Short mmCIF file of N, CA and C in Angstrom, two decimals:
data_model
loop_
_atom_site.label_atom_id
_atom_site.label_comp_id
_atom_site.label_asym_id
_atom_site.label_seq_id
_atom_site.Cartn_x
_atom_site.Cartn_y
_atom_site.Cartn_z
N MET A 1466 39.21 -35.74 -13.92
CA MET A 1466 39.75 -36.08 -15.22
C MET A 1466 40.86 -37.10 -15.00
N LYS A 1467 40.90 -38.07 -15.85
CA LYS A 1467 41.90 -39.14 -15.76
C LYS A 1467 42.90 -39.01 -16.90
N LYS A 1468 44.17 -39.00 -16.54
CA LYS A 1468 45.23 -38.94 -17.54
C LYS A 1468 45.54 -40.36 -17.99
N ILE A 1469 45.49 -40.57 -19.30
CA ILE A 1469 45.81 -41.89 -19.84
C ILE A 1469 47.26 -41.96 -20.25
N VAL A 1470 47.72 -40.98 -20.98
CA VAL A 1470 49.11 -40.97 -21.45
C VAL A 1470 49.49 -39.53 -21.70
N TYR A 1471 50.75 -39.24 -21.55
CA TYR A 1471 51.23 -37.90 -21.84
C TYR A 1471 52.32 -38.00 -22.87
N GLY A 1472 52.20 -37.25 -23.94
CA GLY A 1472 53.17 -37.35 -25.03
C GLY A 1472 54.00 -36.10 -25.17
N ASP A 1473 53.83 -35.40 -26.28
CA ASP A 1473 54.69 -34.27 -26.63
C ASP A 1473 54.23 -32.95 -26.01
N GLY A 1474 53.29 -32.98 -25.14
CA GLY A 1474 52.77 -31.75 -24.56
C GLY A 1474 51.40 -31.39 -25.10
N SER A 1475 50.99 -32.01 -26.20
CA SER A 1475 49.65 -31.78 -26.72
C SER A 1475 48.64 -32.47 -25.81
N LYS A 1476 47.52 -31.82 -25.60
CA LYS A 1476 46.51 -32.38 -24.70
C LYS A 1476 45.19 -32.54 -25.44
N VAL A 1477 44.77 -33.79 -25.58
CA VAL A 1477 43.48 -34.12 -26.18
C VAL A 1477 42.57 -34.57 -25.03
N VAL A 1478 41.44 -33.89 -24.88
CA VAL A 1478 40.49 -34.26 -23.84
C VAL A 1478 39.36 -35.06 -24.49
N LEU A 1479 39.14 -36.24 -23.96
CA LEU A 1479 38.10 -37.14 -24.47
C LEU A 1479 36.97 -37.21 -23.46
N PHE A 1480 35.78 -36.77 -23.87
CA PHE A 1480 34.59 -36.87 -23.02
C PHE A 1480 33.85 -38.12 -23.45
N LYS A 1481 33.77 -39.09 -22.54
CA LYS A 1481 33.20 -40.37 -22.94
C LYS A 1481 32.07 -40.82 -22.03
N GLU A 1482 31.24 -39.89 -21.62
CA GLU A 1482 30.07 -40.24 -20.83
C GLU A 1482 29.16 -41.16 -21.64
N GLY A 1483 28.71 -42.22 -21.02
CA GLY A 1483 27.78 -43.13 -21.68
C GLY A 1483 28.43 -44.19 -22.53
N ILE A 1484 29.74 -44.24 -22.61
CA ILE A 1484 30.42 -45.26 -23.40
C ILE A 1484 30.82 -46.39 -22.46
N LYS A 1485 30.32 -47.55 -22.72
CA LYS A 1485 30.58 -48.71 -21.85
C LYS A 1485 31.79 -49.48 -22.36
N GLU A 1486 32.67 -49.83 -21.41
CA GLU A 1486 33.83 -50.64 -21.77
C GLU A 1486 33.36 -52.03 -22.17
N GLY A 1487 34.08 -52.62 -23.11
CA GLY A 1487 33.76 -53.97 -23.56
C GLY A 1487 32.76 -54.02 -24.70
N THR A 1488 32.11 -52.88 -25.00
CA THR A 1488 31.20 -52.84 -26.14
C THR A 1488 32.01 -52.53 -27.39
N GLU A 1489 31.41 -52.69 -28.54
CA GLU A 1489 32.10 -52.40 -29.80
C GLU A 1489 32.55 -50.93 -29.83
N ILE A 1490 31.69 -50.04 -29.39
CA ILE A 1490 32.04 -48.62 -29.38
C ILE A 1490 33.14 -48.36 -28.35
N GLY A 1491 33.02 -48.95 -27.18
CA GLY A 1491 34.05 -48.81 -26.16
C GLY A 1491 35.41 -49.29 -26.65
N ASN A 1492 35.39 -50.41 -27.36
CA ASN A 1492 36.64 -50.95 -27.90
C ASN A 1492 37.24 -50.02 -28.96
N ARG A 1493 36.38 -49.46 -29.81
CA ARG A 1493 36.86 -48.54 -30.84
C ARG A 1493 37.44 -47.26 -30.22
N ILE A 1494 36.80 -46.80 -29.15
CA ILE A 1494 37.32 -45.61 -28.44
C ILE A 1494 38.70 -45.93 -27.87
N GLU A 1495 38.86 -47.11 -27.29
CA GLU A 1495 40.16 -47.50 -26.75
C GLU A 1495 41.21 -47.60 -27.85
N GLU A 1496 40.81 -48.11 -29.03
CA GLU A 1496 41.73 -48.14 -30.17
C GLU A 1496 42.13 -46.73 -30.59
N LEU A 1497 41.16 -45.81 -30.56
CA LEU A 1497 41.46 -44.42 -30.91
C LEU A 1497 42.43 -43.81 -29.90
N VAL A 1498 42.22 -44.08 -28.61
CA VAL A 1498 43.14 -43.59 -27.58
C VAL A 1498 44.54 -44.15 -27.83
N ASP A 1499 44.64 -45.43 -28.15
CA ASP A 1499 45.94 -46.04 -28.44
C ASP A 1499 46.60 -45.37 -29.66
N GLU A 1500 45.79 -45.05 -30.66
CA GLU A 1500 46.32 -44.39 -31.86
C GLU A 1500 46.83 -42.99 -31.53
N ILE A 1501 46.09 -42.27 -30.71
CA ILE A 1501 46.54 -40.93 -30.31
C ILE A 1501 47.83 -41.05 -29.49
N LYS A 1502 47.88 -42.07 -28.63
CA LYS A 1502 49.09 -42.33 -27.84
C LYS A 1502 50.27 -42.63 -28.78
N ARG A 1503 50.03 -43.44 -29.80
CA ARG A 1503 51.08 -43.77 -30.75
C ARG A 1503 51.61 -42.53 -31.44
N ARG A 1504 50.79 -41.54 -31.57
CA ARG A 1504 51.18 -40.27 -32.20
C ARG A 1504 51.76 -39.28 -31.19
N CYS A 1505 52.03 -39.77 -29.97
CA CYS A 1505 52.71 -39.00 -28.92
C CYS A 1505 51.93 -37.78 -28.46
N MET A 1506 50.62 -37.89 -28.39
CA MET A 1506 49.81 -36.82 -27.83
C MET A 1506 49.24 -37.29 -26.50
N GLY A 1507 49.06 -36.36 -25.59
CA GLY A 1507 48.48 -36.69 -24.30
C GLY A 1507 46.97 -36.84 -24.41
N VAL A 1508 46.42 -37.85 -23.76
CA VAL A 1508 44.97 -38.08 -23.79
C VAL A 1508 44.47 -38.07 -22.35
N TYR A 1509 43.45 -37.29 -22.12
CA TYR A 1509 42.83 -37.20 -20.81
C TYR A 1509 41.35 -37.49 -20.99
N THR A 1510 40.78 -38.26 -20.06
CA THR A 1510 39.36 -38.59 -20.20
C THR A 1510 38.56 -37.93 -19.10
N SER A 1511 37.33 -37.61 -19.45
CA SER A 1511 36.37 -37.06 -18.51
C SER A 1511 35.07 -37.81 -18.73
N GLU A 1512 34.39 -38.14 -17.64
CA GLU A 1512 33.18 -38.95 -17.78
C GLU A 1512 31.92 -38.27 -17.26
N SER A 1513 32.02 -36.99 -16.89
CA SER A 1513 30.81 -36.26 -16.48
C SER A 1513 30.91 -34.83 -16.98
N TYR A 1514 29.76 -34.22 -17.24
CA TYR A 1514 29.74 -32.84 -17.70
C TYR A 1514 30.29 -31.89 -16.64
N GLU A 1515 30.03 -32.20 -15.37
CA GLU A 1515 30.54 -31.34 -14.30
C GLU A 1515 32.07 -31.29 -14.35
N ASP A 1516 32.69 -32.46 -14.46
CA ASP A 1516 34.14 -32.53 -14.53
C ASP A 1516 34.65 -31.84 -15.80
N LEU A 1517 34.02 -32.12 -16.92
CA LEU A 1517 34.45 -31.53 -18.19
C LEU A 1517 34.33 -30.01 -18.14
N GLU A 1518 33.27 -29.51 -17.56
CA GLU A 1518 33.09 -28.06 -17.46
C GLU A 1518 34.21 -27.43 -16.62
N ASP A 1519 34.57 -28.08 -15.51
CA ASP A 1519 35.69 -27.59 -14.69
C ASP A 1519 36.98 -27.59 -15.49
N VAL A 1520 37.21 -28.66 -16.22
CA VAL A 1520 38.45 -28.80 -16.99
C VAL A 1520 38.56 -27.69 -18.03
N VAL A 1521 37.52 -27.47 -18.83
CA VAL A 1521 37.61 -26.47 -19.89
C VAL A 1521 37.63 -25.05 -19.34
N THR A 1522 37.13 -24.87 -18.13
CA THR A 1522 37.15 -23.54 -17.53
C THR A 1522 38.54 -23.17 -17.02
N TYR A 1523 39.24 -24.13 -16.43
CA TYR A 1523 40.50 -23.82 -15.75
C TYR A 1523 41.76 -24.29 -16.46
N ASP A 1524 41.66 -25.23 -17.36
CA ASP A 1524 42.83 -25.75 -18.05
C ASP A 1524 43.01 -25.02 -19.38
N LYS A 1525 44.06 -24.25 -19.48
CA LYS A 1525 44.30 -23.46 -20.69
C LYS A 1525 45.23 -24.16 -21.67
N GLY A 1526 45.47 -25.45 -21.44
CA GLY A 1526 46.39 -26.19 -22.30
C GLY A 1526 45.71 -27.23 -23.17
N ILE A 1527 44.41 -27.13 -23.36
CA ILE A 1527 43.68 -28.11 -24.17
C ILE A 1527 43.91 -27.81 -25.65
N ASP A 1528 44.31 -28.84 -26.40
CA ASP A 1528 44.56 -28.68 -27.83
C ASP A 1528 43.45 -29.27 -28.70
N CYS A 1529 42.60 -30.10 -28.12
CA CYS A 1529 41.52 -30.73 -28.88
C CYS A 1529 40.52 -31.32 -27.90
N LEU A 1530 39.24 -31.25 -28.25
CA LEU A 1530 38.18 -31.84 -27.43
C LEU A 1530 37.42 -32.84 -28.29
N LEU A 1531 37.33 -34.09 -27.79
CA LEU A 1531 36.56 -35.14 -28.45
C LEU A 1531 35.33 -35.40 -27.59
N LEU A 1532 34.15 -35.15 -28.14
CA LEU A 1532 32.90 -35.33 -27.40
C LEU A 1532 32.15 -36.54 -27.92
N SER A 1533 31.91 -37.52 -27.05
CA SER A 1533 31.05 -38.64 -27.47
C SER A 1533 29.64 -38.10 -27.59
N TRP A 1534 28.90 -38.59 -28.57
CA TRP A 1534 27.58 -38.05 -28.84
C TRP A 1534 26.57 -39.17 -29.07
N PRO A 1535 26.08 -39.79 -27.99
CA PRO A 1535 25.00 -40.76 -28.17
C PRO A 1535 23.70 -40.04 -28.54
N ASN A 1536 22.69 -40.79 -28.89
CA ASN A 1536 21.47 -40.15 -29.41
C ASN A 1536 20.65 -39.40 -28.37
N ASN A 1537 20.97 -39.53 -27.08
CA ASN A 1537 20.18 -38.82 -26.07
C ASN A 1537 20.94 -37.64 -25.46
N ARG A 1538 21.97 -37.17 -26.12
CA ARG A 1538 22.79 -36.08 -25.60
C ARG A 1538 21.99 -34.78 -25.51
N GLU A 1539 22.17 -34.07 -24.42
CA GLU A 1539 21.57 -32.75 -24.26
C GLU A 1539 22.44 -31.73 -24.99
N GLU A 1540 21.87 -31.08 -25.99
CA GLU A 1540 22.63 -30.11 -26.77
C GLU A 1540 23.11 -28.94 -25.94
N LYS A 1541 22.25 -28.44 -25.07
CA LYS A 1541 22.59 -27.24 -24.31
C LYS A 1541 23.85 -27.45 -23.48
N GLU A 1542 23.97 -28.60 -22.84
CA GLU A 1542 25.18 -28.88 -22.05
C GLU A 1542 26.42 -28.86 -22.93
N ALA A 1543 26.32 -29.50 -24.08
CA ALA A 1543 27.47 -29.57 -24.99
C ALA A 1543 27.85 -28.18 -25.49
N VAL A 1544 26.87 -27.40 -25.92
CA VAL A 1544 27.14 -26.06 -26.42
C VAL A 1544 27.74 -25.18 -25.33
N ASP A 1545 27.24 -25.30 -24.09
CA ASP A 1545 27.79 -24.53 -22.97
C ASP A 1545 29.26 -24.87 -22.74
N VAL A 1546 29.58 -26.17 -22.77
CA VAL A 1546 30.96 -26.59 -22.55
C VAL A 1546 31.86 -26.08 -23.68
N ILE A 1547 31.41 -26.22 -24.92
CA ILE A 1547 32.20 -25.76 -26.06
C ILE A 1547 32.39 -24.25 -26.00
N ASN A 1548 31.33 -23.52 -25.64
CA ASN A 1548 31.46 -22.06 -25.51
C ASN A 1548 32.46 -21.68 -24.43
N LYS A 1549 32.41 -22.37 -23.30
CA LYS A 1549 33.38 -22.08 -22.22
C LYS A 1549 34.80 -22.35 -22.68
N LEU A 1550 34.98 -23.44 -23.40
CA LEU A 1550 36.30 -23.75 -23.93
C LEU A 1550 36.78 -22.66 -24.87
N HIS A 1551 35.92 -22.23 -25.79
CA HIS A 1551 36.32 -21.24 -26.78
C HIS A 1551 36.42 -19.83 -26.22
N GLU A 1552 35.81 -19.56 -25.06
CA GLU A 1552 35.98 -18.26 -24.41
C GLU A 1552 37.43 -18.05 -23.99
N SER A 1553 38.05 -19.11 -23.48
CA SER A 1553 39.43 -18.96 -23.01
C SER A 1553 40.46 -19.46 -24.04
N GLN A 1554 40.04 -20.30 -24.96
CA GLN A 1554 40.94 -20.83 -25.98
C GLN A 1554 40.22 -20.87 -27.32
N GLU A 1555 40.19 -19.74 -27.95
CA GLU A 1555 39.48 -19.64 -29.22
C GLU A 1555 40.11 -20.55 -30.27
N GLY A 1556 39.27 -21.28 -30.97
CA GLY A 1556 39.74 -22.09 -32.08
C GLY A 1556 40.15 -23.51 -31.75
N VAL A 1557 40.04 -23.93 -30.49
CA VAL A 1557 40.38 -25.32 -30.16
C VAL A 1557 39.46 -26.23 -30.97
N PRO A 1558 40.02 -27.19 -31.71
CA PRO A 1558 39.17 -28.07 -32.51
C PRO A 1558 38.32 -28.98 -31.62
N VAL A 1559 37.06 -29.13 -32.01
CA VAL A 1559 36.12 -30.00 -31.31
C VAL A 1559 35.60 -31.02 -32.31
N PHE A 1560 35.66 -32.29 -31.92
CA PHE A 1560 35.16 -33.39 -32.74
C PHE A 1560 34.00 -34.05 -32.01
N LEU A 1561 32.94 -34.38 -32.74
CA LEU A 1561 31.86 -35.19 -32.19
C LEU A 1561 32.13 -36.64 -32.59
N LEU A 1562 32.09 -37.53 -31.61
CA LEU A 1562 32.26 -38.96 -31.86
C LEU A 1562 30.88 -39.60 -31.78
N THR A 1563 30.46 -40.24 -32.85
CA THR A 1563 29.15 -40.88 -32.83
C THR A 1563 29.20 -42.16 -33.64
N HIS A 1564 28.14 -42.94 -33.49
CA HIS A 1564 28.04 -44.17 -34.27
C HIS A 1564 26.67 -44.33 -34.89
N LYS A 1565 25.78 -43.40 -34.59
CA LYS A 1565 24.42 -43.50 -35.13
C LYS A 1565 24.05 -42.22 -35.86
N ALA A 1566 23.51 -42.40 -37.04
CA ALA A 1566 23.08 -41.23 -37.81
C ALA A 1566 21.94 -40.51 -37.12
N ASP A 1567 21.05 -41.27 -36.45
CA ASP A 1567 19.91 -40.62 -35.80
C ASP A 1567 20.34 -39.76 -34.61
N ALA A 1568 21.56 -39.97 -34.11
CA ALA A 1568 22.06 -39.13 -33.02
C ALA A 1568 22.31 -37.71 -33.51
N LEU A 1569 22.51 -37.55 -34.81
CA LEU A 1569 22.82 -36.23 -35.37
C LEU A 1569 21.67 -35.60 -36.13
N GLU A 1570 20.58 -36.35 -36.32
CA GLU A 1570 19.47 -35.84 -37.13
C GLU A 1570 18.88 -34.55 -36.60
N ASN A 1571 18.80 -34.42 -35.30
CA ASN A 1571 18.14 -33.25 -34.72
C ASN A 1571 19.10 -32.22 -34.15
N LEU A 1572 20.37 -32.32 -34.52
CA LEU A 1572 21.34 -31.34 -34.02
C LEU A 1572 21.03 -29.96 -34.58
N SER A 1573 21.18 -28.98 -33.73
CA SER A 1573 20.93 -27.61 -34.17
C SER A 1573 22.12 -27.08 -34.96
N ARG A 1574 21.87 -26.02 -35.66
CA ARG A 1574 22.92 -25.35 -36.43
C ARG A 1574 24.03 -24.87 -35.50
N GLU A 1575 23.65 -24.45 -34.29
CA GLU A 1575 24.62 -23.95 -33.31
C GLU A 1575 25.68 -24.99 -32.98
N VAL A 1576 25.26 -26.25 -32.82
CA VAL A 1576 26.22 -27.31 -32.52
C VAL A 1576 27.16 -27.49 -33.71
N TYR A 1577 26.61 -27.56 -34.91
CA TYR A 1577 27.45 -27.75 -36.10
C TYR A 1577 28.46 -26.62 -36.28
N GLU A 1578 28.08 -25.40 -35.90
CA GLU A 1578 28.98 -24.26 -36.03
C GLU A 1578 30.17 -24.33 -35.08
N HIS A 1579 30.02 -25.07 -33.98
CA HIS A 1579 31.07 -25.16 -32.98
C HIS A 1579 31.97 -26.39 -33.15
N VAL A 1580 31.65 -27.23 -34.11
CA VAL A 1580 32.35 -28.51 -34.26
C VAL A 1580 33.20 -28.48 -35.52
N GLU A 1581 34.43 -28.94 -35.39
CA GLU A 1581 35.32 -29.01 -36.56
C GLU A 1581 34.95 -30.20 -37.45
N GLU A 1582 34.75 -31.37 -36.82
CA GLU A 1582 34.43 -32.57 -37.59
C GLU A 1582 33.54 -33.51 -36.79
N ILE A 1583 32.87 -34.38 -37.52
CA ILE A 1583 32.11 -35.47 -36.91
C ILE A 1583 32.82 -36.77 -37.26
N ILE A 1584 33.07 -37.56 -36.24
CA ILE A 1584 33.75 -38.84 -36.42
C ILE A 1584 32.73 -39.96 -36.27
N TRP A 1585 32.62 -40.78 -37.31
CA TRP A 1585 31.77 -41.96 -37.26
C TRP A 1585 32.65 -43.10 -36.75
N ILE A 1586 32.59 -43.33 -35.46
CA ILE A 1586 33.56 -44.16 -34.77
C ILE A 1586 33.58 -45.61 -35.24
N LEU A 1587 32.47 -46.13 -35.73
CA LEU A 1587 32.45 -47.53 -36.17
C LEU A 1587 32.78 -47.68 -37.65
N GLN A 1588 32.77 -46.61 -38.40
CA GLN A 1588 32.91 -46.72 -39.84
C GLN A 1588 34.28 -46.32 -40.37
N GLU A 1589 35.00 -45.49 -39.65
CA GLU A 1589 36.24 -44.96 -40.19
C GLU A 1589 37.45 -45.68 -39.61
N GLU A 1590 38.52 -45.74 -40.37
CA GLU A 1590 39.75 -46.39 -39.94
C GLU A 1590 40.37 -45.59 -38.80
N ILE A 1591 40.82 -46.28 -37.77
CA ILE A 1591 41.37 -45.63 -36.60
C ILE A 1591 42.62 -44.81 -36.95
N GLY A 1592 43.48 -45.33 -37.80
CA GLY A 1592 44.67 -44.58 -38.21
C GLY A 1592 44.32 -43.27 -38.90
N PHE A 1593 43.28 -43.31 -39.73
CA PHE A 1593 42.80 -42.12 -40.42
C PHE A 1593 42.26 -41.10 -39.41
N LEU A 1594 41.51 -41.58 -38.42
CA LEU A 1594 40.97 -40.68 -37.39
C LEU A 1594 42.10 -40.04 -36.58
N GLY A 1595 43.09 -40.85 -36.23
CA GLY A 1595 44.23 -40.31 -35.49
C GLY A 1595 44.95 -39.23 -36.27
N GLU A 1596 45.09 -39.45 -37.57
CA GLU A 1596 45.73 -38.46 -38.44
C GLU A 1596 44.93 -37.17 -38.47
N ARG A 1597 43.61 -37.27 -38.58
CA ARG A 1597 42.76 -36.07 -38.61
C ARG A 1597 42.87 -35.29 -37.31
N ILE A 1598 42.87 -35.99 -36.20
CA ILE A 1598 42.99 -35.33 -34.90
C ILE A 1598 44.36 -34.68 -34.77
N GLN A 1599 45.41 -35.40 -35.14
CA GLN A 1599 46.75 -34.84 -35.06
C GLN A 1599 46.89 -33.59 -35.91
N ARG A 1600 46.38 -33.63 -37.14
CA ARG A 1600 46.46 -32.46 -38.03
C ARG A 1600 45.67 -31.28 -37.47
N ALA A 1601 44.52 -31.55 -36.86
CA ALA A 1601 43.73 -30.46 -36.26
C ALA A 1601 44.50 -29.82 -35.12
N VAL A 1602 45.15 -30.63 -34.29
CA VAL A 1602 45.97 -30.11 -33.18
C VAL A 1602 47.12 -29.28 -33.74
N GLU A 1603 47.77 -29.77 -34.77
CA GLU A 1603 48.90 -29.04 -35.37
C GLU A 1603 48.44 -27.71 -35.96
N ARG A 1604 47.30 -27.71 -36.67
CA ARG A 1604 46.78 -26.45 -37.23
C ARG A 1604 46.46 -25.46 -36.12
N TYR A 1605 45.81 -25.95 -35.06
CA TYR A 1605 45.48 -25.07 -33.94
C TYR A 1605 46.74 -24.46 -33.33
N ASN A 1606 47.74 -25.29 -33.06
CA ASN A 1606 48.97 -24.78 -32.46
C ASN A 1606 49.74 -23.86 -33.40
N ASP A 1607 49.74 -24.16 -34.70
CA ASP A 1607 50.41 -23.28 -35.65
C ASP A 1607 49.75 -21.90 -35.69
N ASN A 1608 48.44 -21.86 -35.56
CA ASN A 1608 47.74 -20.58 -35.58
C ASN A 1608 47.93 -19.79 -34.30
N LEU A 1609 48.30 -20.45 -33.21
CA LEU A 1609 48.53 -19.77 -31.94
C LEU A 1609 49.84 -19.01 -31.93
N LEU A 1610 50.84 -19.55 -32.58
CA LEU A 1610 52.19 -19.04 -32.44
C LEU A 1610 52.47 -17.84 -33.34
N PRO A 1611 53.12 -16.82 -32.77
CA PRO A 1611 53.59 -15.73 -33.63
C PRO A 1611 54.73 -16.25 -34.51
N PRO A 1612 55.05 -15.54 -35.60
CA PRO A 1612 56.00 -16.07 -36.58
C PRO A 1612 57.36 -16.48 -36.02
N LEU A 1613 57.97 -15.68 -35.16
CA LEU A 1613 59.29 -16.02 -34.65
C LEU A 1613 59.23 -17.27 -33.78
N THR A 1614 58.26 -17.34 -32.89
CA THR A 1614 58.13 -18.51 -32.03
C THR A 1614 57.86 -19.76 -32.86
N LYS A 1615 57.02 -19.64 -33.88
CA LYS A 1615 56.74 -20.77 -34.76
C LYS A 1615 58.02 -21.24 -35.46
N ALA A 1616 58.83 -20.29 -35.91
CA ALA A 1616 60.09 -20.65 -36.58
C ALA A 1616 61.03 -21.36 -35.61
N VAL A 1617 61.09 -20.89 -34.36
CA VAL A 1617 61.96 -21.53 -33.37
C VAL A 1617 61.46 -22.94 -33.07
N PHE A 1618 60.15 -23.11 -32.90
CA PHE A 1618 59.59 -24.44 -32.64
C PHE A 1618 59.86 -25.39 -33.80
N ASN A 1619 59.65 -24.90 -35.02
CA ASN A 1619 59.89 -25.75 -36.19
C ASN A 1619 61.37 -26.08 -36.34
N TYR A 1620 62.23 -25.14 -36.04
CA TYR A 1620 63.67 -25.37 -36.07
C TYR A 1620 64.04 -26.47 -35.08
N ASN A 1621 63.43 -26.42 -33.91
CA ASN A 1621 63.70 -27.41 -32.88
C ASN A 1621 63.19 -28.80 -33.27
N LYS A 1622 62.09 -28.86 -34.04
CA LYS A 1622 61.53 -30.15 -34.46
C LYS A 1622 62.49 -30.94 -35.33
N VAL A 1623 63.34 -30.26 -36.09
CA VAL A 1623 64.27 -30.97 -36.97
C VAL A 1623 65.57 -31.28 -36.25
N ALA A 1624 65.55 -31.20 -34.92
CA ALA A 1624 66.67 -31.59 -34.06
C ALA A 1624 67.91 -30.74 -34.28
N GLU A 1625 67.72 -29.48 -34.54
CA GLU A 1625 68.84 -28.54 -34.63
C GLU A 1625 69.05 -27.94 -33.24
N TYR A 1626 70.14 -28.29 -32.63
CA TYR A 1626 70.36 -27.83 -31.26
C TYR A 1626 71.50 -26.83 -31.14
N SER A 1627 72.02 -26.34 -32.24
CA SER A 1627 73.07 -25.33 -32.15
C SER A 1627 72.38 -23.97 -32.10
N TRP A 1628 72.17 -23.50 -30.90
CA TRP A 1628 71.41 -22.27 -30.71
C TRP A 1628 72.33 -21.06 -30.63
N ALA A 1629 73.25 -20.94 -31.57
CA ALA A 1629 74.11 -19.77 -31.60
C ALA A 1629 73.28 -18.60 -32.11
N ALA A 1630 73.17 -17.57 -31.33
CA ALA A 1630 72.38 -16.41 -31.70
C ALA A 1630 73.27 -15.17 -31.62
N PRO A 1631 72.96 -14.14 -32.42
CA PRO A 1631 73.82 -12.95 -32.42
C PRO A 1631 73.87 -12.25 -31.07
N GLY A 1632 72.88 -12.44 -30.22
CA GLY A 1632 72.86 -11.79 -28.93
C GLY A 1632 73.77 -12.43 -27.91
N HIS A 1633 74.25 -13.63 -28.19
CA HIS A 1633 75.17 -14.29 -27.28
C HIS A 1633 76.56 -13.65 -27.39
N GLN A 1634 77.41 -13.93 -26.46
CA GLN A 1634 78.76 -13.36 -26.41
C GLN A 1634 78.73 -11.83 -26.41
N GLY A 1635 77.79 -11.27 -25.65
CA GLY A 1635 77.74 -9.82 -25.49
C GLY A 1635 77.23 -9.06 -26.70
N GLY A 1636 76.62 -9.73 -27.66
CA GLY A 1636 76.05 -9.05 -28.81
C GLY A 1636 77.03 -8.79 -29.93
N VAL A 1637 78.18 -9.43 -29.88
CA VAL A 1637 79.21 -9.21 -30.89
C VAL A 1637 78.69 -9.53 -32.29
N GLY A 1638 77.83 -10.55 -32.40
CA GLY A 1638 77.30 -10.92 -33.71
C GLY A 1638 76.51 -9.80 -34.37
N PHE A 1639 75.93 -8.92 -33.56
CA PHE A 1639 75.17 -7.80 -34.12
C PHE A 1639 76.09 -6.77 -34.78
N THR A 1640 77.33 -6.71 -34.35
CA THR A 1640 78.24 -5.68 -34.87
C THR A 1640 78.85 -6.07 -36.22
N LYS A 1641 78.52 -7.23 -36.73
CA LYS A 1641 79.12 -7.72 -37.98
C LYS A 1641 78.47 -7.15 -39.24
N THR A 1642 77.25 -6.59 -39.09
CA THR A 1642 76.57 -6.01 -40.25
C THR A 1642 76.01 -4.64 -39.88
N ALA A 1643 75.72 -3.84 -40.90
CA ALA A 1643 75.16 -2.50 -40.66
C ALA A 1643 73.79 -2.61 -40.00
N LEU A 1644 72.95 -3.51 -40.50
CA LEU A 1644 71.63 -3.68 -39.93
C LEU A 1644 71.72 -4.19 -38.49
N GLY A 1645 72.62 -5.12 -38.26
CA GLY A 1645 72.80 -5.65 -36.90
C GLY A 1645 73.24 -4.56 -35.94
N ARG A 1646 74.16 -3.68 -36.39
CA ARG A 1646 74.63 -2.59 -35.53
C ARG A 1646 73.48 -1.64 -35.19
N ARG A 1647 72.64 -1.30 -36.20
CA ARG A 1647 71.48 -0.44 -35.93
C ARG A 1647 70.54 -1.09 -34.93
N PHE A 1648 70.32 -2.38 -35.10
CA PHE A 1648 69.44 -3.10 -34.17
C PHE A 1648 70.02 -3.08 -32.76
N LEU A 1649 71.32 -3.29 -32.63
CA LEU A 1649 71.98 -3.28 -31.32
C LEU A 1649 71.84 -1.92 -30.65
N ILE A 1650 72.07 -0.85 -31.40
CA ILE A 1650 71.93 0.51 -30.84
C ILE A 1650 70.50 0.76 -30.40
N PHE A 1651 69.55 0.35 -31.24
CA PHE A 1651 68.13 0.52 -30.90
C PHE A 1651 67.78 -0.22 -29.61
N MET A 1652 68.21 -1.47 -29.50
CA MET A 1652 67.91 -2.26 -28.30
C MET A 1652 68.63 -1.69 -27.07
N MET A 1653 69.83 -1.18 -27.24
CA MET A 1653 70.55 -0.59 -26.12
C MET A 1653 69.80 0.63 -25.60
N LYS A 1654 69.25 1.43 -26.51
CA LYS A 1654 68.48 2.61 -26.08
C LYS A 1654 67.25 2.18 -25.28
N ILE A 1655 66.56 1.18 -25.77
CA ILE A 1655 65.38 0.68 -25.05
C ILE A 1655 65.79 0.16 -23.68
N TYR A 1656 66.85 -0.60 -23.64
CA TYR A 1656 67.33 -1.17 -22.38
C TYR A 1656 67.70 -0.07 -21.38
N LEU A 1657 68.46 0.93 -21.87
CA LEU A 1657 68.87 2.01 -20.99
C LEU A 1657 67.68 2.84 -20.51
N ASP A 1658 66.71 3.06 -21.39
CA ASP A 1658 65.49 3.78 -20.98
C ASP A 1658 64.77 3.06 -19.86
N GLN A 1659 64.72 1.73 -19.94
CA GLN A 1659 64.04 0.94 -18.92
C GLN A 1659 64.79 1.01 -17.59
N ILE A 1660 66.11 1.01 -17.64
CA ILE A 1660 66.91 1.08 -16.41
C ILE A 1660 66.73 2.44 -15.73
N GLN A 1661 66.67 3.50 -16.53
CA GLN A 1661 66.59 4.85 -15.96
C GLN A 1661 65.23 5.14 -15.33
N GLU A 1662 64.20 4.42 -15.70
CA GLU A 1662 62.87 4.70 -15.15
C GLU A 1662 62.71 4.21 -13.77
#
């Protein structure tokens, strides 16, 4: 797998087997990569199913998979890769990139069930495609996070860096309210139970 750019920690894997550089489709793919880069997401490319299969099996940080889909694509290989990805990372958005309607005419229902969207690479505006990919990554990551972690991440996004928390300074902030005091006593009991074991 080749790393093209690394942005905010989001990882978009682009499978581009069969896409030739210098062609209209190759140029559009490069424009899409540039757009994803502009949106500060990491883009990694893979050019063989063997490599892609290894990547989705062992890399647990994939936020989106873009699969090029020429008209001679083997469905079974694609479905196997998508299934492997979703076994370890349920819900990762998968996009099919195509430029020919006949490439999709014989797709099975199984493929459609595993794909979030189909991108018509020659027909749609690159900025619009980048936005769709970014939103899919954001939805996926939002669904991964439990409520408190999501709130902390969102708090950090607005550049709030004053991380004063009631647990700092020995927990004094917890003693300021009745609920805080109950929480402090509860946590102290848990802590002491763990030490005694």
